[in-house]
Amino acid sequence: LGMPNVMQPEERPDFVIFWDKDILLAKYLESLETPVFNSSSCIEVCDDKRLTHLALQKKRLPMPKTVFAPMTYDNIGFTQTDFLSLVEKELSFPMIVKEAFGSFGQQVYFVRDPQELVSLIKSKKSKKLLFQEYIQNSKGHDIRLQVVGDRVVAAMHRFNPNDFRANISNGGNMEPYTPTEQETKLALCAANAVDASFAGVDLDRKSV
């Protein structure tokens, strides 16, 4: 059955630059043989930080140490938190906790000790989570490289003296940045790893 064919052949675009996260819509357009950039598979991987990590890990790209939370269900949540001792052993404190789905740094948390970690986990119930190593020398800043095709077309240094996150939406600032050859190569490799036609790739000082 599928979705109704609401577009006649003469109405279909030659291609679509897809800025949304509506994976089903992207798949629908692709089912009409309309080229979509980025593809539905790329959007799906990039929308889930766990899948992004796995794609980058497969290409052996440098990343902060990362541990995924185990799966649970909406009506159960995390009734046991003994797995957190393994997370602490692997990453130590402080650490970063992220929801797998989210944008603009709004679902990213700085955790200082075991009590904060347990409290956060219980408050998130069945959210899909991952835990990451805290990179001290990148606190409040990062480097974003904009990739289009096989080129880095722009770059910026983002910084926020009042937050551990550099996101502009969280009150951060930005300034032009000239990436090194190594940073450019890393950004292109990252975009290629998720099969992105265009992407914003964030680097920290430990990545290069």
Coordinates of N, CA and C in Angstrom, one line a residue:
L1 N 0.8 -1.2 0.0 CA 0.0 0.0 0.0 C 0.9 1.2 0.0
G2 N 1.6 1.5 1.1 CA 2.5 2.7 1.2 C 1.8 4.0 1.2
M3 N 2.5 5.1 1.1 CA 2.0 6.4 1.1 C 1.4 6.7 -0.3
P4 N 0.3 7.5 -0.3 CA -0.3 7.9 -1.6 C 0.6 8.7 -2.4
N5 N 0.5 8.4 -3.7 CA 1.3 9.2 -4.7 C 0.7 10.5 -5.0
V6 N 1.0 11.5 -4.1 CA 0.3 12.8 -4.2 C 1.0 13.7 -5.2
M7 N 2.1 13.3 -5.7 CA 2.8 14.2 -6.7 C 2.8 13.5 -8.1
Q8 N 2.3 14.2 -9.1 CA 2.3 13.7 -10.4 C 3.8 13.8 -10.9
P9 N 4.1 13.0 -11.9 CA 5.5 13.0 -12.4 C 6.0 14.4 -12.8
E10 N 5.1 15.2 -13.5 CA 5.5 16.5 -13.9 C 5.7 17.5 -12.7
E11 N 5.2 17.1 -11.5 CA 5.3 18.0 -10.4 C 6.5 17.6 -9.5
R12 N 7.2 16.5 -9.8 CA 8.3 16.1 -9.0 C 9.5 16.9 -9.3
P13 N 10.2 17.3 -8.2 CA 11.5 18.1 -8.4 C 12.6 17.2 -8.9
D14 N 13.6 17.9 -9.5 CA 14.7 17.1 -10.0 C 15.5 16.5 -8.9
F15 N 15.6 17.2 -7.8 CA 16.2 16.8 -6.5 C 15.7 17.6 -5.4
V16 N 16.0 17.1 -4.2 CA 15.5 17.8 -2.9 C 16.7 18.0 -2.0
I17 N 16.9 19.2 -1.6 CA 17.9 19.5 -0.5 C 17.1 19.4 0.8
F18 N 17.3 18.4 1.6 CA 16.5 18.0 2.7 C 17.1 18.5 4.0
W19 N 16.5 19.5 4.6 CA 17.0 20.0 5.9 C 16.3 19.5 7.1
D20 N 15.3 18.7 6.9 CA 14.5 18.2 8.0 C 15.0 16.9 8.6
K21 N 14.4 16.4 9.7 CA 14.7 15.0 10.2 C 13.6 14.0 9.9
D22 N 12.6 14.4 9.1 CA 11.5 13.5 8.8 C 12.0 12.4 7.9
I23 N 12.4 11.3 8.5 CA 13.0 10.2 7.7 C 12.0 9.6 6.8
L24 N 10.8 9.4 7.3 CA 9.7 8.8 6.4 C 9.5 9.6 5.2
L25 N 9.4 11.0 5.3 CA 9.2 11.8 4.1 C 10.4 11.7 3.2
A26 N 11.6 11.6 3.7 CA 12.8 11.5 2.8 C 12.7 10.1 2.1
K27 N 12.3 9.1 2.8 CA 12.1 7.7 2.2 C 11.0 7.8 1.1
Y28 N 10.0 8.5 1.4 CA 8.9 8.6 0.4 C 9.4 9.3 -0.9
L29 N 10.1 10.4 -0.7 CA 10.6 11.1 -1.9 C 11.6 10.2 -2.7
E30 N 12.4 9.4 -2.0 CA 13.3 8.5 -2.6 C 12.5 7.4 -3.3
S31 N 11.4 7.0 -2.8 CA 10.6 5.9 -3.4 C 10.0 6.4 -4.8
L32 N 10.0 7.7 -5.0 CA 9.5 8.3 -6.2 C 10.7 8.5 -7.2
E33 N 11.9 8.0 -6.8 CA 13.1 8.1 -7.5 C 13.6 9.6 -7.6
T34 N 13.3 10.3 -6.6 CA 13.8 11.7 -6.5 C 15.1 11.7 -5.7
P35 N 16.2 12.2 -6.2 CA 17.4 12.3 -5.4 C 17.2 13.2 -4.2
V36 N 17.6 12.7 -3.0 CA 17.4 13.5 -1.8 C 18.8 13.6 -1.1
F37 N 19.1 14.9 -0.8 CA 20.4 15.2 -0.2 C 20.1 16.0 1.1
N38 N 20.5 15.4 2.3 CA 21.1 14.1 2.5 C 20.1 13.0 2.4
S39 N 20.5 11.8 2.1 CA 19.7 10.7 2.0 C 19.0 10.3 3.3
S40 N 17.9 9.5 3.2 CA 17.2 9.1 4.4 C 18.1 8.3 5.3
S41 N 18.9 7.4 4.7 CA 19.8 6.6 5.5 C 20.8 7.5 6.2
C42 N 21.3 8.5 5.6 CA 22.2 9.4 6.3 C 21.5 10.2 7.4
I43 N 20.3 10.6 7.2 CA 19.6 11.3 8.2 C 19.3 10.4 9.4
E44 N 19.0 9.2 9.1 CA 18.7 8.2 10.2 C 19.9 8.0 11.1
V45 N 21.1 7.8 10.4 CA 22.3 7.6 11.2 C 22.7 8.9 12.0
C46 N 22.6 10.0 11.4 CA 23.0 11.3 12.0 C 22.1 11.7 13.1
D47 N 20.8 11.3 13.0 CA 19.8 11.7 14.0 C 20.0 10.9 15.3
D48 N 20.6 9.8 15.3 CA 20.8 9.0 16.5 C 22.3 9.0 16.8
K49 N 22.7 9.6 17.9 CA 24.1 9.8 18.2 C 24.8 8.4 18.4
R50 N 24.1 7.4 18.8 CA 24.7 6.1 18.9 C 25.1 5.5 17.5
L51 N 24.2 5.7 16.5 CA 24.5 5.2 15.2 C 25.6 6.0 14.6
T52 N 25.6 7.3 14.9 CA 26.7 8.1 14.4 C 28.0 7.6 14.9
H53 N 28.1 7.4 16.2 CA 29.3 6.9 16.8 C 29.8 5.6 16.2
L54 N 28.8 4.7 16.0 CA 29.2 3.4 15.4 C 29.8 3.6 13.9
A55 N 29.2 4.5 13.2 CA 29.6 4.7 11.8 C 31.0 5.3 11.8
L56 N 31.3 6.2 12.7 CA 32.6 6.9 12.8 C 33.6 5.9 13.4
Q57 N 33.2 5.1 14.3 CA 34.1 4.0 14.9 C 34.5 3.0 13.8
K58 N 33.6 2.7 12.9 CA 33.9 1.7 11.9 C 35.0 2.2 11.0
K59 N 35.1 3.5 10.8 CA 36.2 4.1 10.0 C 37.4 4.5 10.9
R60 N 37.4 4.1 12.2 CA 38.5 4.3 13.1 C 38.9 5.8 13.3
L61 N 37.8 6.6 13.3 CA 38.1 8.0 13.5 C 38.2 8.3 15.0
P62 N 39.0 9.3 15.4 CA 39.2 9.6 16.8 C 38.0 10.2 17.4
M63 N 37.6 9.7 18.6 CA 36.4 10.2 19.3 C 36.6 10.1 20.8
P64 N 35.8 10.8 21.6 CA 35.9 10.6 23.0 C 35.4 9.2 23.3
K65 N 36.0 8.6 24.4 CA 35.5 7.2 24.8 C 34.0 7.3 25.1
T66 N 33.2 6.3 24.6 CA 31.8 6.4 24.6 C 31.2 5.0 25.1
V67 N 30.2 5.0 25.9 CA 29.5 3.8 26.4 C 28.0 4.1 26.2
F68 N 27.3 3.1 25.6 CA 25.9 3.2 25.4 C 25.1 2.6 26.6
A69 N 24.0 3.3 27.0 CA 23.2 2.7 28.0 C 22.4 1.5 27.5
P70 N 22.1 0.5 28.3 CA 21.4 -0.6 27.9 C 20.0 -0.3 27.5
M71 N 19.4 -1.1 26.7 CA 18.0 -0.9 26.2 C 17.0 -1.1 27.4
T72 N 15.9 -0.3 27.4 CA 14.9 -0.5 28.4 C 13.6 -0.1 27.7
Y73 N 12.4 -0.2 28.4 CA 11.1 0.0 27.8 C 10.4 1.1 28.5
D74 N 9.5 1.8 27.8 CA 8.8 3.0 28.3 C 8.1 2.7 29.6
N75 N 7.5 1.5 29.8 CA 6.8 1.3 31.0 C 7.6 0.7 32.1
I76 N 9.0 0.6 31.9 CA 9.9 0.0 32.9 C 10.9 1.0 33.3
G77 N 11.6 1.6 32.4 CA 12.7 2.5 32.7 C 13.9 1.8 33.2
F78 N 14.8 2.5 33.9 CA 16.0 1.8 34.5 C 15.7 1.5 35.9
T79 N 15.2 0.3 36.2 CA 15.0 -0.2 37.5 C 16.2 -0.6 38.2
Q80 N 17.3 -1.0 37.5 CA 18.6 -1.3 38.0 C 19.6 -0.4 37.4
T81 N 20.5 0.1 38.3 CA 21.6 1.0 37.8 C 23.0 0.4 38.0
D82 N 23.1 -0.9 38.2 CA 24.4 -1.4 38.5 C 25.4 -1.3 37.3
F83 N 24.8 -1.1 36.1 CA 25.6 -0.9 34.9 C 26.4 0.4 35.0
L84 N 26.0 1.3 35.8 CA 26.7 2.6 35.9 C 28.1 2.4 36.5
S85 N 28.3 1.4 37.3 CA 29.6 1.2 37.9 C 30.6 0.9 36.7
L86 N 30.2 0.2 35.7 CA 31.0 -0.1 34.6 C 31.3 1.2 33.8
V87 N 30.3 2.0 33.7 CA 30.4 3.3 33.0 C 31.5 4.2 33.7
E88 N 31.3 4.2 35.0 CA 32.3 5.0 35.9 C 33.7 4.5 35.7
K89 N 33.8 3.2 35.7 CA 35.2 2.6 35.6 C 35.8 2.9 34.3
E90 N 35.0 3.0 33.2 CA 35.5 3.2 31.9 C 35.8 4.7 31.7
L91 N 35.0 5.6 32.2 CA 35.1 7.0 31.9 C 35.6 7.9 33.0
S92 N 35.3 7.5 34.2 CA 35.5 8.3 35.4 C 34.7 9.6 35.4
F93 N 34.8 10.4 36.5 CA 34.1 11.7 36.6 C 35.1 12.9 36.5
P94 N 34.5 14.0 36.0 CA 33.2 14.2 35.4 C 33.1 13.6 34.1
M95 N 31.8 13.4 33.6 CA 31.6 12.8 32.3 C 30.4 13.5 31.7
I96 N 30.2 13.3 30.4 CA 29.1 13.8 29.7 C 28.1 12.8 29.4
V97 N 26.8 13.1 29.6 CA 25.7 12.2 29.3 C 24.8 12.9 28.2
K98 N 24.5 12.1 27.2 CA 23.7 12.6 26.1 C 22.5 11.8 25.8
E99 N 21.4 12.4 25.5 CA 20.3 11.7 24.9 C 20.6 11.4 23.5
A100 N 20.3 10.2 23.0 CA 20.6 9.8 21.6 C 20.0 10.7 20.6
F101 N 18.8 11.2 20.9 CA 18.1 12.1 19.9 C 18.0 13.5 20.5
G102 N 18.5 14.5 19.8 CA 18.4 15.8 20.3 C 19.3 16.8 19.5
S103 N 19.0 18.0 19.6 CA 19.8 19.0 18.8 C 20.1 20.3 19.7
F104 N 21.0 21.1 19.2 CA 21.4 22.3 19.8 C 21.9 22.2 21.2
G105 N 22.4 21.0 21.6 CA 23.0 20.9 22.9 C 22.0 20.8 24.1
Q106 N 20.7 20.8 23.8 CA 19.7 20.8 24.8 C 19.5 19.5 25.6
Q107 N 20.0 18.4 25.0 CA 19.9 17.1 25.6 C 21.3 16.6 26.0
V108 N 22.2 17.5 26.4 CA 23.5 17.1 26.8 C 23.7 17.6 28.3
Y109 N 24.3 16.7 29.1 CA 24.4 16.9 30.5 C 25.8 16.7 31.1
F110 N 26.2 17.6 32.0 CA 27.5 17.5 32.6 C 27.3 16.8 34.0
V111 N 28.0 15.7 34.3 CA 27.7 14.9 35.5 C 29.0 14.9 36.3
R112 N 28.9 15.3 37.6 CA 30.1 15.4 38.4 C 30.5 14.2 39.2
D113 N 29.4 13.4 39.6 CA 29.7 12.3 40.6 C 28.7 11.2 40.5
P114 N 28.8 10.1 41.2 CA 27.9 9.0 41.0 C 26.5 9.4 41.4
Q115 N 26.3 10.2 42.4 CA 24.9 10.6 42.8 C 24.2 11.3 41.7
E116 N 24.9 12.3 41.1 CA 24.3 13.0 40.0 C 24.0 12.1 38.8
L117 N 24.8 11.1 38.6 CA 24.6 10.2 37.5 C 23.4 9.3 37.7
V118 N 23.2 8.8 38.9 CA 22.1 8.0 39.2 C 20.8 8.8 39.2
S119 N 20.8 10.0 39.7 CA 19.7 10.9 39.7 C 19.2 11.2 38.2
L120 N 20.2 11.5 37.4 CA 19.9 11.8 36.0 C 19.3 10.6 35.3
I121 N 19.9 9.4 35.5 CA 19.4 8.2 34.8 C 18.0 8.0 35.2
K122 N 17.7 8.1 36.5 CA 16.3 7.8 36.9 C 15.3 8.8 36.4
S123 N 15.8 10.1 36.2 CA 14.9 11.1 35.7 C 14.6 10.9 34.2
K124 N 15.5 10.2 33.5 CA 15.3 10.1 32.1 C 14.5 8.9 31.7
K125 N 14.2 8.0 32.7 CA 13.3 6.9 32.5 C 13.8 6.0 31.3
S126 N 13.0 6.0 30.2 CA 13.4 5.1 29.1 C 14.1 5.8 28.0
K127 N 14.6 7.0 28.2 CA 15.4 7.7 27.1 C 16.6 6.9 26.7
K128 N 16.9 7.0 25.4 CA 18.1 6.3 24.9 C 19.3 7.2 25.2
L129 N 20.3 6.7 25.9 CA 21.3 7.5 26.4 C 22.7 6.9 26.0
L130 N 23.7 7.8 26.0 CA 25.1 7.4 25.9 C 25.9 8.3 26.8
F131 N 27.0 7.7 27.2 CA 27.9 8.3 28.2 C 29.3 8.6 27.5
Q132 N 29.9 9.8 27.7 CA 31.1 10.1 27.0 C 32.1 10.7 27.9
E133 N 33.4 10.4 27.6 CA 34.5 11.0 28.2 C 34.4 12.6 28.2
Y134 N 34.7 13.2 29.3 CA 34.8 14.7 29.3 C 36.2 15.2 28.9
I135 N 36.2 16.0 27.8 CA 37.4 16.5 27.3 C 37.7 17.9 28.0
Q136 N 38.5 18.0 29.0 CA 38.6 19.2 29.8 C 39.2 20.3 29.0
N137 N 40.1 20.1 28.1 CA 40.7 21.2 27.4 C 39.8 21.8 26.2
S138 N 38.6 21.2 26.1 CA 37.7 21.7 25.1 C 36.4 22.2 25.8
K139 N 36.5 22.5 27.1 CA 35.3 23.0 27.8 C 34.9 24.3 27.2
G140 N 33.6 24.3 26.8 CA 33.0 25.5 26.3 C 33.4 26.0 24.9
H141 N 34.1 25.1 24.1 CA 34.5 25.5 22.8 C 34.7 24.3 21.9
D142 N 34.5 24.5 20.6 CA 34.8 23.5 19.6 C 35.1 24.2 18.3
I143 N 35.4 23.3 17.3 CA 35.6 23.8 15.9 C 34.6 23.1 15.1
R144 N 33.8 23.9 14.3 CA 32.8 23.3 13.4 C 33.3 23.6 12.0
L145 N 33.3 22.5 11.2 CA 33.7 22.6 9.8 C 32.5 22.2 8.9
Q146 N 32.1 23.0 8.0 CA 31.0 22.8 7.1 C 31.5 22.1 5.8
V147 N 31.0 20.9 5.6 CA 31.4 20.1 4.5 C 30.3 20.0 3.5
V148 N 30.7 20.3 2.2 CA 29.8 20.1 1.1 C 30.5 19.3 0.0
G149 N 30.0 18.1 -0.3 CA 30.6 17.2 -1.2 C 32.0 16.8 -0.7
D150 N 33.0 17.0 -1.4 CA 34.4 16.7 -1.0 C 35.2 17.9 -0.6
R151 N 34.5 18.9 -0.1 CA 35.2 20.2 0.3 C 34.7 20.7 1.6
V152 N 35.6 21.3 2.4 CA 35.3 22.1 3.5 C 35.1 23.5 3.0
V153 N 33.8 24.0 3.1 CA 33.5 25.3 2.5 C 33.5 26.4 3.5
A154 N 33.5 26.1 4.8 CA 33.5 27.2 5.8 C 33.9 26.5 7.2
A155 N 34.4 27.3 8.1 CA 34.7 26.8 9.4 C 34.6 28.0 10.4
M156 N 34.3 27.6 11.7 CA 34.2 28.5 12.7 C 34.7 27.9 14.0
H157 N 35.2 28.8 14.9 CA 35.5 28.4 16.3 C 34.3 28.9 17.1
R158 N 33.7 28.0 17.8 CA 32.6 28.3 18.7 C 33.1 28.3 20.2
F159 N 32.6 29.3 20.9 CA 33.1 29.3 22.3 C 32.1 29.9 23.2
N160 N 32.0 29.4 24.5 CA 31.1 29.9 25.4 C 31.7 29.9 26.8
P161 N 32.1 31.0 27.4 CA 32.8 31.1 28.7 C 31.9 30.7 29.8
N162 N 30.6 30.6 29.6 CA 29.6 30.4 30.7 C 28.9 29.0 30.7
D163 N 29.4 28.1 29.8 CA 28.7 26.8 29.6 C 29.8 25.8 29.1
F164 N 29.6 24.6 29.5 CA 30.5 23.6 28.9 C 30.2 23.2 27.5
R165 N 29.0 23.7 27.0 CA 28.7 23.5 25.6 C 29.0 24.7 24.8
A166 N 29.4 24.5 23.6 CA 29.8 25.7 22.8 C 28.7 26.2 21.9
N167 N 27.5 25.5 21.9 CA 26.5 25.8 21.0 C 26.1 27.2 21.0
I168 N 25.9 27.8 19.8 CA 25.4 29.2 19.7 C 24.0 29.4 20.3
S169 N 23.2 28.3 20.2 CA 21.8 28.4 20.7 C 21.8 28.4 22.3
N170 N 23.0 28.1 22.9 CA 23.1 28.1 24.3 C 23.8 29.4 24.8
G171 N 23.9 30.4 23.9 CA 24.6 31.6 24.3 C 26.0 31.7 23.9
G172 N 26.5 30.7 23.1 CA 27.9 30.8 22.7 C 28.1 31.8 21.6
N173 N 29.4 32.0 21.3 CA 29.8 33.0 20.3 C 30.6 32.2 19.2
M174 N 30.9 32.9 18.1 CA 31.6 32.2 17.1 C 32.5 33.2 16.4
E175 N 33.6 32.7 15.8 CA 34.5 33.6 15.0 C 35.1 32.7 13.9
P176 N 35.5 33.4 12.8 CA 36.0 32.6 11.6 C 37.2 31.8 12.1
Y177 N 37.4 30.7 11.4 CA 38.5 29.8 11.7 C 39.1 29.2 10.4
T178 N 40.4 29.1 10.4 CA 41.0 28.5 9.3 C 41.5 27.1 9.7
P179 N 40.9 26.0 9.2 CA 41.2 24.7 9.6 C 42.6 24.3 9.1
T180 N 43.2 23.4 9.8 CA 44.5 22.8 9.4 C 44.2 21.7 8.3
E181 N 45.2 21.3 7.7 CA 45.0 20.2 6.7 C 44.5 19.0 7.4
Q182 N 45.0 18.7 8.6 CA 44.6 17.5 9.3 C 43.1 17.6 9.8
E183 N 42.7 18.8 10.2 CA 41.3 19.0 10.6 C 40.4 18.9 9.4
T184 N 40.8 19.4 8.2 CA 40.0 19.3 7.0 C 39.9 17.8 6.6
K185 N 40.9 17.1 6.7 CA 40.9 15.7 6.3 C 40.0 14.9 7.2
L186 N 40.0 15.2 8.5 CA 39.2 14.5 9.5 C 37.7 14.8 9.3
A187 N 37.4 16.1 9.0 CA 36.0 16.4 8.7 C 35.5 15.7 7.5
L188 N 36.3 15.7 6.4 CA 35.8 15.0 5.2 C 35.7 13.5 5.4
C189 N 36.5 12.9 6.2 CA 36.4 11.5 6.5 C 35.1 11.2 7.4
A190 N 34.8 12.1 8.3 CA 33.6 11.9 9.1 C 32.3 12.0 8.3
A191 N 32.3 13.0 7.4 CA 31.1 13.2 6.5 C 31.0 12.0 5.6
N192 N 32.1 11.5 5.1 CA 32.0 10.3 4.2 C 31.6 9.1 5.0
A193 N 31.9 9.0 6.3 CA 31.6 7.8 7.1 C 30.1 7.6 7.3
V194 N 29.4 8.8 7.3 CA 27.9 8.7 7.4 C 27.2 8.9 6.1
D195 N 28.0 9.0 5.0 CA 27.5 9.2 3.6 C 26.7 10.5 3.5
A196 N 27.3 11.5 4.0 CA 26.6 12.8 4.0 C 27.1 13.6 2.8
S197 N 26.1 14.2 2.1 CA 26.4 15.1 1.0 C 26.8 16.5 1.5
F198 N 26.3 16.9 2.6 CA 26.7 18.1 3.3 C 26.5 17.8 4.8
A199 N 27.4 18.4 5.6 CA 27.4 18.2 7.0 C 28.1 19.2 7.8
G200 N 27.8 19.4 9.1 CA 28.5 20.2 10.0 C 29.3 19.2 10.9
V201 N 30.6 19.3 10.9 CA 31.4 18.3 11.7 C 32.1 19.1 12.8
D202 N 31.9 18.7 14.0 CA 32.4 19.3 15.2 C 33.7 18.6 15.7
L203 N 34.7 19.3 15.9 CA 36.0 18.8 16.4 C 36.4 19.4 17.7
D204 N 37.0 18.7 18.6 CA 37.6 19.2 19.8 C 39.1 19.1 19.7
R205 N 39.8 19.7 20.6 CA 41.3 19.7 20.5 C 41.9 18.4 20.6
K206 N 41.2 17.4 21.2 CA 41.8 16.1 21.4 C 41.7 15.3 20.1
S207 N 40.8 15.8 19.2 CA 40.6 15.0 17.9 C 41.7 15.1 16.9
V208 N 42.5 16.2 17.1 CA 43.5 16.5 16.0 C 44.9 16.5 16.6

